[in-house]
Amino acid sequence: MGLHNRIKLEFLSLPVNLRLARIAVTAFASEVDYNVNDIEEIKVAVSEAVSNAIIHGYLEKPDGVITITASLWSDALEIVVEDQGKGIEDLENALQPGSGDDPERMGLGFVFMRSFMDEVEVTTEPGQSTTVRLRKRLPGEVQAQWCAEK
Amino acid sequence: MGLHNRIKLEFLSLPVNLRLARIAVTAFASEVDYNVNDIEEIKVAVSEAVSNAIIHGYLEKPDGVITITASLWSDALEIVVEDQGKGIEDLENALQPGSGDDPERMGLGFVFMRSFMDEVEVTTEPGQSTTVRLRKRLPGEVQAQWCAEK
Amino acid sequence: MGLELKKLGDTLIVRVHGEFDLGAAGYCRKEIDKKVRTEGIKDIVFDLEGVTFIDSSGLGLILGRYRIVKENGGRVVISNAEVRIVKILDLSGINRLIPVYPSTSQALRYLARGVV
Amino acid sequence: MGLELKKLGDTLIVRVHGEFDLGAAGYCRKEIDKKVRTEGIKDIVFDLEGVTFIDSSGLGLILGRYRIVKENGGRVVISNAEVRIVKILDLSGINRLIPVYPSTSQALRYLARGVV
Ligand SMILES: Nc1ncnc2c1ncn2[C@@H]1O[C@H](COP(=O)(O)OP(=O)(O)O)[C@@H](O)[C@H]1O
Ligand SMILES: Nc1ncnc2c1ncn2[C@@H]1O[C@H](COP(=O)(O)OP(=O)(O)O)[C@@H](O)[C@H]1O
């Protein structure tokens, strides 16, 4: 599948940058005409992945670097969120709803990502890094047009 | 002077990404309360630097990579726009108003950057790269507050 | 992001404006908990009228306050949320613990009488 | 970005909407030049009412059309621009070559009679 456009955004693990991450990804996604609802879902999914990198990956230390790569493929928008933080020891358990033990967190981050995106893939090296890959299919017409061009 | 926040945005040399570059930089800048006028000026300056990278640096080839690094220092917003394009042979001449020879371009890119930002610094390696560093002082109150914290 | 806190008897009305994410939740937590500790708050109404975005960090803040006031027999109610915010409340299941009312006056009536 | 072209006698009224940058300029150039070549256009009015952003690429597009129609004794006029857009027109000096009018009707009167 052809790649139409790509951006990469790197920023410090500060909560103030969540808004920026959401804005940048939705501005990028606006190249194809997702509806308002899709855009809202993309925003939440990105917010969850980046919040996790800040809280769990970097334990709220502000000097971690988070990278978002957003790609427009012929058939889907792909968003990859990476941190070089503490990683996830027990990934299977972490992916269960309500897995965390922080009473202030709902354990719904991955649930939201899965509800709002078509694919969610997590890879992690404990002690080193976590990568979350999110994919959402393009709106039907765009996909048909771009695939025809290939 | 202390660094408060930093983002780095990398994207392909496509005109469609100009809007994204402006949005990302102004979303980043909105952490400090520049007035509408300042934000407008920052937008134009970024747009000029990135347009130059697309047209002159990469000669409108879409597979070039452009990097923007935006930093919030205690006293100023700094925006660095880099391309690995053809560079500038005669920099002194290029910096003169109306220097270009394209009848569709006004030769006002650097003029606008200088009018709208407090500092403009260009470095280039002919045949290799161009880097434009733009700085704009923070709104007075923010600067006073951040400097006092240091 | 903006926060308004208003005391009405032993009920705290919390109005959040803007994007209710991790950064906002951190700020709200400090301000709300101070108020709850020092001013004898029993129940909390989260008026989400001004909220343009919420994710699980914003929801977690609400759930965390629910757990705290419950210790003293207090309740938490959500009111005034926009349709797309209600959708996320539904999906999270938070509405099984915390009643969601369309208006703050209904939420206050529920707290006063246990019914609407 | 949106573009509307309207022919009024031998005048082309160009309405640009949104952000008038390099991408928009490339698109407008193609559409406008086709119209000018094939439909006997003499003068052009750029109605900038819908323009929310302009930089030197947008200005260059206007200046380029000015150079083209001037060859045949045609003129270019700008109308309806917002204050912050006018500020950039002033700074660029483009207003020394291309008259800027507050409304399209004034711009059309100027073209019809040479005065307003
Ligand atoms: N980037 C990350 N780095 C380290 N651990 C993570 C990361 N993302 C998620 N986790 C782990 O996965 C668990 C589940 O995440 P999530 O479903 O978002 O719930 P919550 O953040 O509310 O705990 C977290 O509690 C955490 O232990
Ligand atoms: N990133 C760049 N790479 C190569 N050349 C550049 C770059 N930026 C500017 N230049 C050169 O500097 C000249 C002046 O730039 P500018 O003032 O923006 O005017 P314009 O783009 O309208 O020609 C350009 O015509 C070009 O030759």
XYZ file of C-alpha atoms and ligand atoms in Angstrom:
586
model
C 0.000 0.000 0.000
C 1.408 3.391 -0.978
C 2.511 5.986 1.540
C 0.947 9.396 0.841
C 2.312 11.548 3.601
C 4.182 11.201 6.871
C 5.105 13.355 9.823
C 7.146 12.694 12.894
C 6.733 14.699 16.079
C 9.141 14.493 18.994
C 8.438 16.203 22.286
C 9.258 16.191 25.981
C 7.122 14.094 28.354
C 5.176 17.064 29.702
C 1.374 16.912 30.100
C 1.173 20.325 28.402
C 2.305 18.596 25.196
C -0.717 16.282 25.068
C -2.785 19.028 23.521
C -0.073 19.635 20.954
C 0.071 15.928 20.083
C -3.686 15.826 19.557
C -3.657 18.994 17.469
C -0.756 17.863 15.285
C -2.236 14.429 14.604
C -5.695 15.766 13.833
C -4.265 18.505 11.595
C -2.361 15.772 9.765
C -5.461 13.563 9.572
C -7.536 16.435 8.189
C -5.844 15.873 4.823
C -8.434 13.125 4.370
C -11.990 13.881 5.348
C -12.704 11.831 8.407
C -15.943 12.933 10.026
C -16.039 14.797 13.359
C -16.702 11.589 15.203
C -13.670 9.830 13.701
C -11.468 12.827 14.524
C -12.729 12.791 18.111
C -11.890 9.091 18.387
C -8.412 9.598 16.955
C -7.853 12.387 19.496
C -8.805 10.185 22.434
C -6.670 7.271 21.226
C -3.600 9.497 20.766
C -4.213 11.101 24.130
C -4.322 7.703 25.847
C -1.131 6.448 24.227
C 0.794 9.641 24.987
C -0.572 9.868 28.556
C 0.634 6.311 29.160
C 4.099 7.207 27.895
C 4.216 10.192 30.281
C 2.844 8.423 33.369
C 3.885 4.797 33.035
C 6.785 5.016 30.593
C 8.577 7.985 32.131
C 6.919 7.925 35.601
C 6.059 11.605 35.107
C 9.683 12.679 34.755
C 9.606 15.608 32.330
C 12.827 14.901 30.424
C 11.697 11.822 28.532
C 11.269 12.076 24.779
C 8.079 10.836 23.128
C 7.884 10.299 19.379
C 4.737 10.192 17.298
C 4.935 9.103 13.679
C 1.747 9.570 11.689
C 1.475 8.085 8.202
C -1.233 8.269 5.608
C -1.310 5.007 3.716
C -3.638 4.287 0.812
C -5.999 2.445 3.117
C -5.405 3.791 6.615
C -4.027 6.386 8.960
C -1.281 4.889 11.108
C -0.086 6.493 14.323
C 2.926 5.135 16.179
C 3.660 6.421 19.688
C 7.069 5.513 21.131
C 8.788 6.093 24.427
C 12.197 5.044 25.752
C 10.740 4.541 29.201
C 10.430 1.671 31.606
C 8.598 -0.715 29.302
C 5.930 -3.248 30.306
C 6.891 -6.411 32.193
C 3.639 -8.289 31.787
C 2.118 -7.094 28.539
C -0.745 -9.570 28.465
C -1.909 -8.438 31.879
C -1.425 -4.732 31.029
C -3.755 -5.075 28.053
C -6.631 -6.239 30.294
C -9.190 -3.593 31.261
C -8.580 -2.225 34.752
C -5.124 -3.773 34.998
C -3.305 -0.817 36.613
C -3.199 -0.293 40.383
C -3.387 3.498 40.505
C -6.772 4.467 42.033
C -6.678 7.643 39.944
C -6.444 5.710 36.659
C -9.245 3.677 35.227
C -7.210 1.078 33.407
C -9.154 2.030 30.296
C -6.401 3.462 28.102
C -5.992 0.375 25.939
C -9.753 -0.246 26.007
C -10.330 3.221 24.532
C -7.578 2.768 21.963
C -9.129 -0.514 20.855
C -12.656 0.920 20.767
C -11.662 3.905 18.689
C -9.090 2.517 16.279
C -9.246 -0.458 13.933
C -5.940 -1.943 15.055
C -3.834 -1.567 18.187
C -0.456 -3.252 18.460
C 1.867 -2.883 21.435
C 5.507 -3.897 21.486
C 7.747 -3.339 24.473
C 11.201 -4.074 25.830
C 11.005 -4.067 29.626
C 13.399 -1.477 31.001
C 13.830 0.112 27.584
C 10.875 1.148 25.464
C 7.242 0.858 24.516
C 5.733 1.327 21.066
C 2.006 1.573 20.402
C 0.875 1.307 16.788
C -2.665 2.498 16.047
C -4.426 2.198 12.705
C -7.712 3.624 11.535
C -9.157 2.928 8.098
C -9.578 5.931 5.819
C -13.064 7.143 4.977
C -14.399 4.949 2.155
C -14.197 7.392 -0.766
C -10.627 8.501 -0.113
C -9.495 4.927 0.169
C -11.150 3.938 -3.106
C -9.625 6.919 -4.884
C -6.116 6.466 -3.561
C -6.100 2.748 -4.168
C -7.238 3.335 -7.743
C -4.315 5.714 -8.285
C -1.821 3.002 -7.374
C 18.637 30.790 29.749
C 16.586 27.760 30.740
C 14.767 25.561 28.254
C 11.091 25.101 29.206
C 9.778 22.923 26.426
C 10.829 21.661 23.011
C 9.241 19.869 20.104
C 10.660 18.587 16.866
C 8.505 18.029 13.814
C 9.729 16.204 10.711
C 7.662 16.043 7.556
C 7.838 15.516 3.812
C 8.363 18.505 1.514
C 4.723 18.680 0.449
C 2.848 22.007 0.330
C -0.045 20.328 2.166
C 2.235 20.130 5.213
C 2.652 23.906 5.452
C -0.633 24.181 7.268
C 0.415 21.452 9.648
C 3.717 23.222 10.345
C 1.895 26.455 11.146
C -0.640 24.702 13.359
C 1.977 22.724 15.278
C 4.183 25.750 15.916
C 1.304 27.971 16.988
C -0.132 25.237 19.230
C 3.316 24.972 20.794
C 3.611 28.754 21.124
C 0.178 28.962 22.774
C 1.767 27.680 25.974
C 2.806 31.299 26.497
C 0.239 33.956 25.815
C 1.401 35.760 22.731
C -1.342 38.034 21.404
C -3.209 37.268 18.170
C -0.940 39.576 16.255
C 2.227 37.856 17.452
C 0.764 34.449 16.601
C -0.102 35.683 13.107
C 3.456 36.918 12.634
C 4.936 33.630 13.827
C 2.672 31.798 11.369
C 3.846 33.877 8.421
C 7.522 33.535 9.359
C 7.246 29.739 9.678
C 5.326 29.556 6.441
C 8.052 31.494 4.598
C 10.885 29.373 5.930
C 9.113 26.097 5.162
C 7.954 27.275 1.718
C 11.574 28.141 0.892
C 12.695 24.658 1.930
C 10.044 23.112 -0.337
C 10.625 25.325 -3.387
C 14.268 26.326 -3.266
C 15.768 23.641 -1.048
C 14.049 20.622 -2.586
C 12.977 22.207 -5.910
C 9.432 20.987 -5.224
C 10.413 17.329 -5.083
C 8.057 15.765 -2.542
C 10.468 13.318 -0.910
C 12.642 15.805 0.929
C 12.463 15.892 4.708
C 12.002 19.184 6.537
C 12.618 19.483 10.261
C 11.231 22.138 12.566
C 12.502 22.392 16.111
C 10.605 24.772 18.336
C 11.959 25.641 21.768
C 10.584 27.753 24.557
C 13.465 29.440 26.326
C 13.065 31.677 29.364
C 13.284 34.745 27.169
C 12.188 33.684 23.682
C 10.504 31.251 21.353
C 13.058 29.778 18.949
C 12.086 28.047 15.730
C 14.678 26.277 13.608
C 13.711 25.117 10.110
C 16.149 22.744 8.390
C 16.301 21.121 5.007
C 18.878 18.811 3.389
C 18.326 20.462 0.044
C 20.431 22.313 -2.448
C 21.654 25.048 -0.093
C 22.366 28.666 -0.998
C 25.435 29.588 -3.095
C 25.370 33.332 -2.535
C 23.789 33.856 0.871
C 24.426 37.594 1.048
C 22.589 38.121 -2.218
C 19.766 35.734 -1.261
C 19.068 37.780 1.851
C 18.412 40.948 -0.219
C 14.746 41.779 -0.882
C 13.645 40.684 -4.357
C 16.737 38.556 -4.893
C 15.047 35.540 -6.510
C 14.393 35.320 -10.257
C 11.033 33.502 -10.207
C 8.352 35.935 -11.459
C 5.848 34.113 -9.240
C 7.841 34.799 -6.079
C 8.224 38.191 -4.532
C 11.634 37.728 -2.969
C 10.049 38.767 0.300
C 10.421 35.566 2.332
C 13.417 36.742 4.335
C 11.979 40.269 4.506
C 8.841 38.909 6.168
C 10.832 36.688 8.511
C 12.898 39.681 9.593
C 9.859 41.939 9.976
C 7.975 39.440 12.117
C 10.659 37.873 14.272
C 13.285 39.476 16.507
C 16.183 37.472 15.090
C 16.735 35.610 11.821
C 19.915 33.632 11.251
C 20.588 31.576 8.135
C 23.340 29.001 7.791
C 23.820 26.926 4.667
C 26.121 24.410 3.030
C 25.751 24.761 -0.753
C 24.690 21.414 -2.176
C 23.783 20.073 1.264
C 21.539 21.957 3.627
C 19.968 25.174 4.826
C 19.027 26.079 8.395
C 16.935 29.093 9.329
C 16.822 30.037 12.988
C 14.038 32.402 14.033
C 13.587 33.924 17.478
C 10.770 35.940 18.949
C 10.864 37.382 22.450
C 8.251 36.085 24.876
C 5.448 38.367 26.011
C 6.835 40.539 28.829
C 5.034 38.995 31.802
C 5.911 35.403 30.946
C 9.524 36.311 30.452
C 9.717 38.098 33.792
C 8.086 35.181 35.570
C 10.223 32.482 33.970
C 13.427 34.403 34.458
C 12.576 34.920 38.127
C 12.118 31.150 38.537
C 15.646 30.476 37.352
C -8.104 24.638 30.729
C -10.132 26.379 33.419
C -11.590 25.291 36.750
C -14.397 26.852 38.815
C -15.295 25.545 42.260
C -18.520 26.593 44.006
C -19.738 25.447 47.404
C -23.466 24.951 47.883
C -24.138 23.694 51.410
C -21.979 20.602 51.713
C -21.976 20.031 47.956
C -19.080 21.131 45.758
C -19.937 22.080 42.191
C -16.930 21.598 39.923
C -16.987 23.280 36.521
C -14.192 22.253 34.193
C -13.595 24.202 30.977
C -11.637 23.084 27.958
C -9.722 19.861 27.557
C -9.983 17.495 30.520
C -6.798 15.476 30.055
C -3.836 14.405 32.188
C -2.560 17.949 32.680
C -6.003 19.279 33.594
C -6.666 16.304 35.895
C -3.452 16.943 37.832
C -4.425 20.556 38.401
C -8.061 19.767 39.302
C -7.063 17.036 41.734
C -4.999 19.431 43.855
C -7.641 22.157 43.925
C -10.637 19.889 44.536
C -8.978 17.796 47.248
C -7.904 20.925 49.127
C -11.496 22.167 49.079
C -12.915 18.781 50.112
C -10.452 18.451 53.002
C -10.835 21.949 54.399
C -14.483 22.843 53.781
C -16.481 19.830 54.887
C -17.613 18.767 51.431
C -19.829 15.685 51.253
C -21.064 15.436 47.664
C -19.541 16.599 44.367
C -21.256 17.573 41.105
C -19.019 17.611 38.036
C -20.641 20.063 35.632
C -19.008 19.178 32.301
C -20.761 21.801 30.169
C -17.513 23.529 29.225
C -15.566 20.332 28.564
C -14.544 20.001 24.912
C -12.457 16.859 25.311
C -12.136 14.085 27.883
C -10.034 10.950 28.034
C -9.424 8.283 30.672
C -7.276 10.670 32.744
C -10.223 13.072 33.100
C -12.529 10.167 33.912
C -9.961 8.841 36.393
C -10.007 12.179 38.205
C -13.782 11.928 38.615
C -13.601 8.300 39.726
C -10.838 9.141 42.228
C -13.033 11.851 43.832
C -15.914 9.330 43.946
C -13.728 6.938 45.930
C -12.685 9.660 48.360
C -16.132 11.095 49.181
C -17.675 7.619 49.339
C -15.560 6.970 52.457
C -17.763 9.521 54.258
C -21.013 8.483 52.663
C -20.776 11.205 49.991
C -21.820 10.899 46.359
C -20.540 12.121 42.981
C -22.793 13.124 40.095
C -21.988 14.253 36.552
C -24.121 16.854 34.774
C -24.395 18.892 31.609
C -22.049 16.865 29.414
C -22.193 17.212 25.610
C -23.292 14.238 23.534
C -19.803 13.160 22.514
C -18.618 13.388 26.126
C -21.615 11.278 27.232
C -20.571 8.695 24.642
C -17.199 8.344 26.338
C -18.821 8.193 29.792
C -20.970 5.327 28.526
C -18.074 3.479 26.981
C -16.020 3.784 30.171
C -18.762 2.281 32.326
C -18.250 5.118 34.835
C -22.007 5.760 34.617
C -22.597 2.508 36.460
C -21.016 4.069 39.557
C -21.728 7.722 38.986
C -25.144 9.014 37.851
C -25.129 11.248 34.768
C -27.785 13.991 34.581
C -28.495 16.339 31.706
C -28.534 19.437 33.936
C -26.913 20.570 37.156
C -30.288 21.390 38.724
C -31.405 17.797 38.151
C -28.141 16.571 39.638
C -28.668 18.760 42.706
C -32.247 17.559 43.078
C -31.007 13.972 42.962
C -28.507 14.729 45.721
C -31.146 16.507 47.818
C -33.828 13.888 47.566
C -32.177 10.816 46.206
C -34.547 10.986 43.213
C -35.158 13.334 40.280
C -8.673 26.015 0.689
C -11.406 26.946 -1.759
C -11.494 28.887 -5.028
C -14.431 30.538 -6.812
C -14.035 32.124 -10.243
C -16.718 34.399 -11.678
C -16.620 36.176 -15.041
C -18.183 39.636 -15.262
C -17.701 41.003 -18.795
C -13.961 40.797 -19.375
C -13.225 40.921 -15.654
C -12.485 37.804 -13.611
C -13.502 37.881 -9.967
C -11.368 35.488 -7.948
C -12.581 34.509 -4.483
C -10.086 32.592 -2.404
C -11.197 30.930 0.828
C -9.014 29.717 3.648
C -5.251 29.797 3.778
C -3.570 31.376 0.770
C -0.160 29.716 0.918
C 2.150 27.829 -1.465
C -0.242 24.917 -1.926
C -3.235 27.160 -2.528
C -1.201 29.385 -4.875
C -0.221 26.398 -7.026
C -3.832 25.346 -7.381
C -5.133 28.882 -8.041
C -2.453 29.562 -10.652
C -3.558 26.643 -12.796
C -7.260 27.457 -12.582
C -6.931 31.212 -13.056
C -4.490 31.019 -15.955
C -6.714 28.544 -17.810
C -9.650 30.931 -17.433
C -7.584 33.960 -18.500
C -6.206 32.167 -21.579
C -9.491 30.722 -22.787
C -12.093 33.309 -21.886
C -10.647 36.647 -22.968
C -10.096 38.028 -19.480
C -8.630 41.527 -19.267
C -8.819 42.542 -15.609
C -8.783 40.518 -12.385
C -10.254 41.329 -8.975
C -8.913 39.280 -6.061
C -11.679 39.282 -3.459
C -9.840 38.231 -0.296
C -12.830 38.269 2.061
C -12.536 34.546 2.823
C -8.752 34.553 3.221
C -7.690 33.708 6.775
C -3.944 33.605 6.103
C -1.597 34.891 3.408
C 2.156 34.749 2.994
C 4.554 35.719 0.215
C 3.483 32.733 -1.928
C -0.117 33.977 -1.979
C 1.099 37.508 -2.730
C 3.381 36.118 -5.445
C 0.391 34.474 -7.108
C -1.392 37.836 -7.246
C 1.712 39.619 -8.501
C 2.253 36.944 -11.167
C -1.312 37.450 -12.495
C -0.673 41.216 -12.505
C 2.370 40.714 -14.732
C 0.416 38.498 -17.113
C -2.648 40.704 -17.632
C -0.505 43.852 -17.815
C 0.925 42.537 -21.112
C -2.526 43.138 -22.637
C -3.215 46.377 -20.836
C -5.227 44.637 -18.109
C -5.257 45.527 -14.407
C -5.392 43.679 -11.117
C -7.212 44.931 -8.029
C -7.501 43.505 -4.508
C -10.696 43.886 -2.474
C -12.362 42.923 0.780
C -9.258 41.916 2.725
C -9.357 41.715 6.527
C -7.235 44.122 8.556
C -4.445 41.654 9.282
C -4.268 40.680 5.598
C -4.103 44.381 4.631
C -1.179 44.756 7.037
C 0.752 42.146 5.081
C -0.216 43.722 1.752
C 1.202 47.016 3.049
C 4.391 45.455 4.320
C 4.984 43.686 1.008
C 4.675 46.876 -1.004
C 2.353 45.066 -3.425
C -0.144 47.896 -2.903
C 2.207 50.202 -4.818
C 1.468 48.154 -7.971
C -1.978 46.815 -7.204
C -4.777 48.997 -5.776
C -6.447 47.684 -2.629
C -10.146 48.485 -2.131
C -12.311 47.748 0.871
C -15.130 46.276 -1.236
C -15.482 44.431 -4.520
C -18.046 46.932 -5.797
C -15.527 49.743 -5.292
C -12.887 47.670 -7.056
C -15.248 47.091 -9.994
C -16.114 50.802 -10.138
C -12.412 51.607 -10.278
C -11.949 49.186 -13.171
C -15.001 50.582 -15.022
C -14.146 54.229 -14.670
C -10.581 54.417 -13.574
C -11.735 56.226 -10.412
C -13.834 55.394 -7.348
N 4.070 3.463 27.623
C 3.986 2.612 28.676
N 5.081 2.327 29.414
C 5.012 1.493 30.478
N 3.875 0.894 30.884
C 2.743 1.128 30.203
C 2.746 1.981 29.061
N 1.472 2.016 28.568
C 0.746 1.220 29.364
N 1.491 0.680 30.354
C 1.033 -0.298 31.395
O -0.204 -0.824 30.979
C -1.208 -0.626 31.966
C -2.577 -0.436 31.332
O -2.632 0.784 30.618
P -4.026 1.500 30.374
O -4.986 0.503 29.793
O -3.783 2.727 29.604
O -4.560 1.857 31.822
P -4.092 2.966 32.885
O -3.148 3.929 32.224
O -5.361 3.626 33.278
O -3.450 2.199 34.002
C -0.728 0.558 32.784
O -1.245 0.542 34.082
C 0.782 0.363 32.742
O 1.189 -0.522 33.735
N 15.876 26.633 2.031
C 16.478 27.193 0.959
N 17.226 26.442 0.126
C 17.826 26.968 -0.957
N 17.723 28.275 -1.292
C 16.993 29.088 -0.517
C 16.335 28.591 0.639
N 15.682 29.638 1.217
C 15.934 30.711 0.457
N 16.725 30.405 -0.595
C 17.216 31.331 -1.628
O 17.057 32.640 -1.135
C 16.304 33.437 -2.055
C 15.478 34.469 -1.319
O 14.459 33.858 -0.553
P 13.151 34.664 -0.187
O 13.552 35.971 0.440
O 12.294 33.781 0.624
O 12.463 34.988 -1.566
P 11.678 34.048 -2.618
O 11.418 32.717 -1.996
O 10.437 34.807 -2.880
O 12.590 33.953 -3.808
C 15.488 32.437 -2.848
O 15.129 32.934 -4.110
C 16.430 31.256 -2.940
O 17.340 31.409 -3.992
